[in-house]
Amino acid sequence: MLKDVSRTEAYQKAILGNKEQFEGKIVMDIGAGTGILSLFCAQAGAAKVYAVEASGLANVTREVVAKNGFSHVIEVVHGKAEEIDLPEGAKVDVIVSEWMGFYLLHESMLESVLLARDKHLKPDGVMLPSKATLYAAACRLGQFYTEQVDFWKDLYGLDLSPVGQAVLDSKRCKPEVAVVKADELLSAPVQIADFDLAWLGPDEIERVHSRAFTSVVCDEPTEYQGVCLWFDCAFEWPDRMASSPVKLSTSPSSAATHWKQTIIVLPSSIQVEEGDLIGWELTLNRSPEHRRRYQIELNLLDPEEDEHPVPCSCGQARCVVISAFMAKADQEPLPDDGVDVFSTGPQ
Amino acid sequence: MLKDVSRTEAYQKAILGNKEQFEGKIVMDIGAGTGILSLFCAQAGAAKVYAVEASGLANVTREVVAKNGFSHVIEVVHGKAEEIDLPEGAKVDVIVSEWMGFYLLHESMLESVLLARDKHLKPDGVMLPSKATLYAAACRLGQFYTEQVDFWKDLYGLDLSPVGQAVLDSKRCKPEVAVVKADELLSAPVQIADFDLAWLGPDEIERVHSRAFTSVVCDEPTEYQGVCLWFDCAFEWPDRMASSPVKLSTSPSSAATHWKQTIIVLPSSIQVEEGDLIGWELTLNRSPEHRRRYQIELNLLDPEEDEHPVPCSCGQARCVVISAFMAKADQEPLPDDGVDVFSTGPQ
């Protein structure tokens, strides 16, 4: 992970920029790898760091810890975080982990982190990152089309366009991990999932489902070619006043990370222009066989035919009215005769 | 393969630059893929091209052929070249194939090509490429060390060098595919294998073995960090006067290809200077379980202790004398009393 500067610096800032949150604390680093996060925690003044690494890399982690003179603080534990036992049933104040995969969930060890949280974290302990949000937006795919689809149209004087179509077809089975430019986004980001790591249940990551309508934003008519996924992670403490929160964003508008963006490529381009309404139903289902993978399903919705969610931020007159009505209802105190409570139980 | 210009252009030049070798001929394209080689052959005037493709891509190949108006010449056959039967036991004049993998042999379909040759090629038929040669040379590894080993020595003010050592250790199990610069080579190329595709037996690719000594070539003392492998392929016809031979080289001195070079990384750097003698024993054994993979074994030899092969081009006085003596003997006609034939059999 260390070649990804955005990533490592976010953790470094979250840890070393909040030393008062680490001084004298017990920390668990899940999936310690090279040990860099454990070292940051030790530098921040942690009294004890359990650097948990399940792979054979644990020996290297131990060497790195020794080389930097932190063997008295950091204890490297070879095992799975949810399976190991800490001495005398000790609980930890902070769990720090870099568990995020492509589109947040792919190849992730999030479940392991959540189970370890339930086993090892004190009731008022802190998870770092503390929040993770998954976004989607419509996009065009300049580079992908140039290099992988249009590329085949004229090559050595021959027309190999069926190969480009085969590439498009192959993307129905596997999303594309690539950099999408900020100006290739064709809609505002739609929030697909919002995880609070302190409370998220392991069963809640089995399925992520989103149904959304949004309006196209573009300077001139263009091609709607994919749905782009990315995530943000926040590092926050319960007492925000006494800490400096940090955000790690993998959005097209932020500095590129090794996660890039994940693109669900449409089977073919769709001509769109400013203000056009588009809709999708997006489901990420954890694979029953390959527990570290997800099956992603995207269905395009017809904004005229298919029912919009309530509330809906698509901007269509009907949805604007409903949203405004609901927002108003939320703000007003309930009138005395406003709500009847019906009960079918015994009086 | 089409993004690799050196590769495609070599085939294009070999085929379209030798139209007289294709006019009216029957050709088999093994592993046709996108169909580009078949199209070149059809453009060169072939009477019939069997484009053999074992994967599901065969449907795409068929579409590409139709799109370019060559369905009357090119017949796409879905199957393995060594298993299919041509109509009425037809034999072909030319087999063209792009079968080469990393370090020539990795993931290769060479065996399939050789078996198909024995089944489908006329006795005087031509293989394209016709020759393949594998080379090795000592090298230093500037970029690899900078990015994957030295990189870890000082990171965020921490010493993570054990990770760099772990990277080096991991290379004992898997060679590195990367670009080696021409000025990083530390010796003349040593020929490891030389295949004549017309005669090569399928059993001859089970094991490639080379034992060699060579002398270091460098401007100033430097680090010997790896053995670099690459290959050349030649496209030649039996009558060289009537054809234009073409060579495709993947050497560090040629334009980069997708094959790059394959590096066997040494467990640690060795300080060397101009004229130092180095030796190795290099074996590529085809894996009994994974038939498309090879196990590569490199043992460094001690030029003082270990016996040199005969002849040896290492430049050491003893080897120079032996080589000169052998070369002279080769050139001179045998004197009348030069050779006695001893027989232990019955007179």
Tab-separated table of N, CA and C in Angstrom, chain A residues 174-235:
chain	number	residue	atom	x	y	z
A	174	LYS	N	-17.352	-8.655	-15.787
A	174	LYS	CA	-16.306	-8.172	-14.886
A	174	LYS	C	-16.187	-6.663	-15.042
A	175	PRO	N	-16.349	-5.933	-13.943
A	175	PRO	CA	-16.232	-4.483	-14.089
A	175	PRO	C	-14.789	-4.086	-14.405
A	176	GLU	N	-14.645	-2.876	-14.885
A	176	GLU	CA	-13.347	-2.353	-15.291
A	176	GLU	C	-12.793	-1.487	-14.161
A	177	VAL	N	-11.545	-1.736	-13.782
A	177	VAL	CA	-10.907	-0.852	-12.805
A	177	VAL	C	-9.998	0.089	-13.577
A	178	ALA	N	-10.328	1.366	-13.577
A	178	ALA	CA	-9.566	2.336	-14.372
A	178	ALA	C	-9.822	3.732	-13.821
A	179	VAL	N	-8.993	4.669	-14.263
A	179	VAL	CA	-9.160	6.051	-13.813
A	179	VAL	C	-10.203	6.751	-14.680
A	180	VAL	N	-11.229	7.285	-14.034
A	180	VAL	CA	-12.215	8.117	-14.723
A	180	VAL	C	-11.864	9.571	-14.394
A	181	LYS	N	-11.848	10.417	-15.432
A	181	LYS	CA	-11.531	11.825	-15.180
A	181	LYS	C	-12.755	12.542	-14.624
A	182	ALA	N	-12.509	13.557	-13.809
A	182	ALA	CA	-13.622	14.298	-13.192
A	182	ALA	C	-14.579	14.833	-14.257
A	183	ASP	N	-14.029	15.281	-15.405
A	183	ASP	CA	-14.919	15.864	-16.415
A	183	ASP	C	-15.626	14.800	-17.263
A	184	GLU	N	-15.384	13.533	-16.937
A	184	GLU	CA	-16.120	12.460	-17.623
A	184	GLU	C	-17.385	12.047	-16.859
A	185	LEU	N	-17.543	12.597	-15.648
A	185	LEU	CA	-18.756	12.287	-14.879
A	185	LEU	C	-19.934	13.020	-15.514
A	186	LEU	N	-21.072	12.315	-15.594
A	186	LEU	CA	-22.248	12.906	-16.252
A	186	LEU	C	-23.404	13.124	-15.296
A	187	SER	N	-23.155	12.977	-14.002
A	187	SER	CA	-24.223	13.237	-13.027
A	187	SER	C	-23.582	13.526	-11.683
A	188	ALA	N	-24.376	14.084	-10.781
A	188	ALA	CA	-23.910	14.245	-9.407
A	188	ALA	C	-23.750	12.851	-8.796
A	189	PRO	N	-22.876	12.694	-7.801
A	189	PRO	CA	-22.719	11.382	-7.158
A	189	PRO	C	-23.995	10.964	-6.442
A	190	VAL	N	-24.342	9.705	-6.575
A	190	VAL	CA	-25.483	9.138	-5.855
A	190	VAL	C	-24.920	8.216	-4.783
A	191	GLN	N	-25.354	8.407	-3.537
A	191	GLN	CA	-24.833	7.575	-2.449
A	191	GLN	C	-25.451	6.173	-2.513
A	192	ILE	N	-24.604	5.167	-2.552
A	192	ILE	CA	-25.065	3.786	-2.716
A	192	ILE	C	-25.076	3.048	-1.387
A	193	ALA	N	-24.096	3.354	-0.556
A	193	ALA	CA	-24.028	2.728	0.768
A	193	ALA	C	-23.296	3.682	1.688
A	194	ASP	N	-23.679	3.671	2.968
A	194	ASP	CA	-23.050	4.551	3.947
A	194	ASP	C	-22.856	3.725	5.215
A	195	PHE	N	-21.611	3.345	5.475
A	195	PHE	CA	-21.332	2.433	6.588
A	195	PHE	C	-20.742	3.185	7.776
A	196	ASP	N	-21.349	3.021	8.925
A	196	ASP	CA	-20.746	3.507	10.165
A	196	ASP	C	-20.056	2.290	10.785
A	197	LEU	N	-18.757	2.287	10.779
A	197	LEU	CA	-18.000	1.087	11.182
A	197	LEU	C	-18.225	0.698	12.632
A	198	ALA	N	-18.676	1.662	13.444
A	198	ALA	CA	-18.914	1.351	14.852
A	198	ALA	C	-20.130	0.443	15.017
A	199	TRP	N	-21.083	0.558	14.117
A	199	TRP	CA	-22.359	-0.154	14.284
A	199	TRP	C	-22.673	-1.145	13.168
A	200	LEU	N	-21.951	-1.073	12.082
A	200	LEU	CA	-22.252	-1.929	10.924
A	200	LEU	C	-22.237	-3.410	11.300
A	201	GLY	N	-23.299	-4.117	10.938
A	201	GLY	CA	-23.352	-5.550	11.218
A	201	GLY	C	-22.776	-6.346	10.064
A	202	PRO	N	-22.105	-7.483	10.357
A	202	PRO	CA	-21.519	-8.289	9.278
A	202	PRO	C	-22.555	-8.700	8.229
A	203	ASP	N	-23.817	-8.841	8.625
A	203	ASP	CA	-24.844	-9.244	7.664
A	203	ASP	C	-25.205	-8.096	6.710
A	204	GLU	N	-24.885	-6.876	7.118
A	204	GLU	CA	-25.247	-5.720	6.279
A	204	GLU	C	-24.348	-5.570	5.059
A	205	ILE	N	-23.271	-6.346	4.996
A	205	ILE	CA	-22.414	-6.237	3.811
A	205	ILE	C	-22.669	-7.383	2.829
A	206	GLU	N	-23.708	-8.168	3.117
A	206	GLU	CA	-24.057	-9.258	2.204
A	206	GLU	C	-24.641	-8.716	0.902
A	207	ARG	N	-25.369	-7.600	1.009
A	207	ARG	CA	-26.054	-7.057	-0.168
A	207	ARG	C	-26.151	-5.548	-0.066
A	208	VAL	N	-25.743	-4.881	-1.113
A	208	VAL	CA	-25.901	-3.433	-1.191
A	208	VAL	C	-26.812	-3.166	-2.382
A	209	HIS	N	-27.873	-2.435	-2.138
A	209	HIS	CA	-28.861	-2.227	-3.197
A	209	HIS	C	-29.204	-0.750	-3.313
A	210	SER	N	-29.305	-0.269	-4.529
A	210	SER	CA	-29.643	1.135	-4.733
A	210	SER	C	-30.494	1.281	-5.981
A	211	ARG	N	-31.504	2.119	-5.855
A	211	ARG	CA	-32.390	2.406	-6.973
A	211	ARG	C	-32.432	3.912	-7.064
A	212	ALA	N	-32.000	4.445	-8.190
A	212	ALA	CA	-31.875	5.903	-8.233
A	212	ALA	C	-32.158	6.470	-9.613
A	213	PHE	N	-32.671	7.705	-9.599
A	213	PHE	CA	-32.801	8.483	-10.837
A	213	PHE	C	-31.975	9.745	-10.657
A	214	THR	N	-31.369	10.182	-11.727
A	214	THR	CA	-30.551	11.390	-11.638
A	214	THR	C	-30.569	12.067	-13.002
A	215	SER	N	-30.188	13.339	-13.029
A	215	SER	CA	-30.235	14.043	-14.313
A	215	SER	C	-28.827	14.271	-14.853
A	216	VAL	N	-28.732	14.217	-16.158
A	216	VAL	CA	-27.434	14.312	-16.820
A	216	VAL	C	-26.912	15.755	-16.774
A	217	VAL	N	-25.625	15.868	-16.457
A	217	VAL	CA	-24.946	17.159	-16.450
A	217	VAL	C	-23.837	17.098	-17.489
A	218	CYS	N	-23.969	17.899	-18.564
A	218	CYS	CA	-22.903	17.912	-19.570
A	218	CYS	C	-23.008	19.196	-20.393
A	219	ASP	N	-21.878	19.642	-20.899
A	219	ASP	CA	-21.847	20.898	-21.662
A	219	ASP	C	-22.494	20.727	-23.033
A	220	GLU	N	-22.277	19.594	-23.641
A	220	GLU	CA	-22.836	19.347	-24.965
A	220	GLU	C	-23.264	17.882	-25.056
A	221	PRO	N	-24.111	17.530	-26.033
A	221	PRO	CA	-24.557	16.139	-26.161
A	221	PRO	C	-23.359	15.188	-26.139
A	222	THR	N	-23.502	14.088	-25.432
A	222	THR	CA	-22.363	13.174	-25.290
A	222	THR	C	-22.859	11.742	-25.140
A	223	GLU	N	-21.938	10.834	-24.826
A	223	GLU	CA	-22.258	9.407	-24.731
A	223	GLU	C	-22.244	8.966	-23.263
A	224	TYR	N	-23.338	8.373	-22.841
A	224	TYR	CA	-23.431	7.756	-21.502
A	224	TYR	C	-22.973	6.314	-21.689
A	225	GLN	N	-21.825	5.986	-21.084
A	225	GLN	CA	-21.186	4.699	-21.399
A	225	GLN	C	-20.958	3.791	-20.195
A	226	GLY	N	-21.131	4.363	-18.996
A	226	GLY	CA	-20.889	3.510	-17.834
A	226	GLY	C	-21.376	4.144	-16.554
A	227	VAL	N	-21.384	3.322	-15.500
A	227	VAL	CA	-21.659	3.830	-14.156
A	227	VAL	C	-20.372	3.634	-13.365
A	228	CYS	N	-19.921	4.721	-12.779
A	228	CYS	CA	-18.629	4.761	-12.109
A	228	CYS	C	-18.839	4.668	-10.598
A	229	LEU	N	-18.107	3.776	-9.938
A	229	LEU	CA	-18.205	3.617	-8.478
A	229	LEU	C	-16.915	4.092	-7.815
A	230	TRP	N	-17.039	4.717	-6.667
A	230	TRP	CA	-15.866	5.043	-5.848
A	230	TRP	C	-16.299	5.172	-4.400
A	231	PHE	N	-15.350	5.338	-3.511
A	231	PHE	CA	-15.709	5.453	-2.091
A	231	PHE	C	-14.862	6.507	-1.392
A	232	ASP	N	-15.417	6.976	-0.281
A	232	ASP	CA	-14.665	7.843	0.635
A	232	ASP	C	-14.595	7.128	1.984
A	233	CYS	N	-13.537	7.390	2.732
A	233	CYS	CA	-13.461	6.904	4.105
A	233	CYS	C	-13.183	8.091	5.012
A	234	ALA	N	-13.848	8.119	6.162
A	234	ALA	CA	-13.610	9.198	7.126
A	234	ALA	C	-12.961	8.618	8.375
A	235	PHE	N	-12.035	9.382	8.936
A	235	PHE	CA	-11.366	9.016	10.192
A	235	PHE	C	-11.817	10.058	11.218
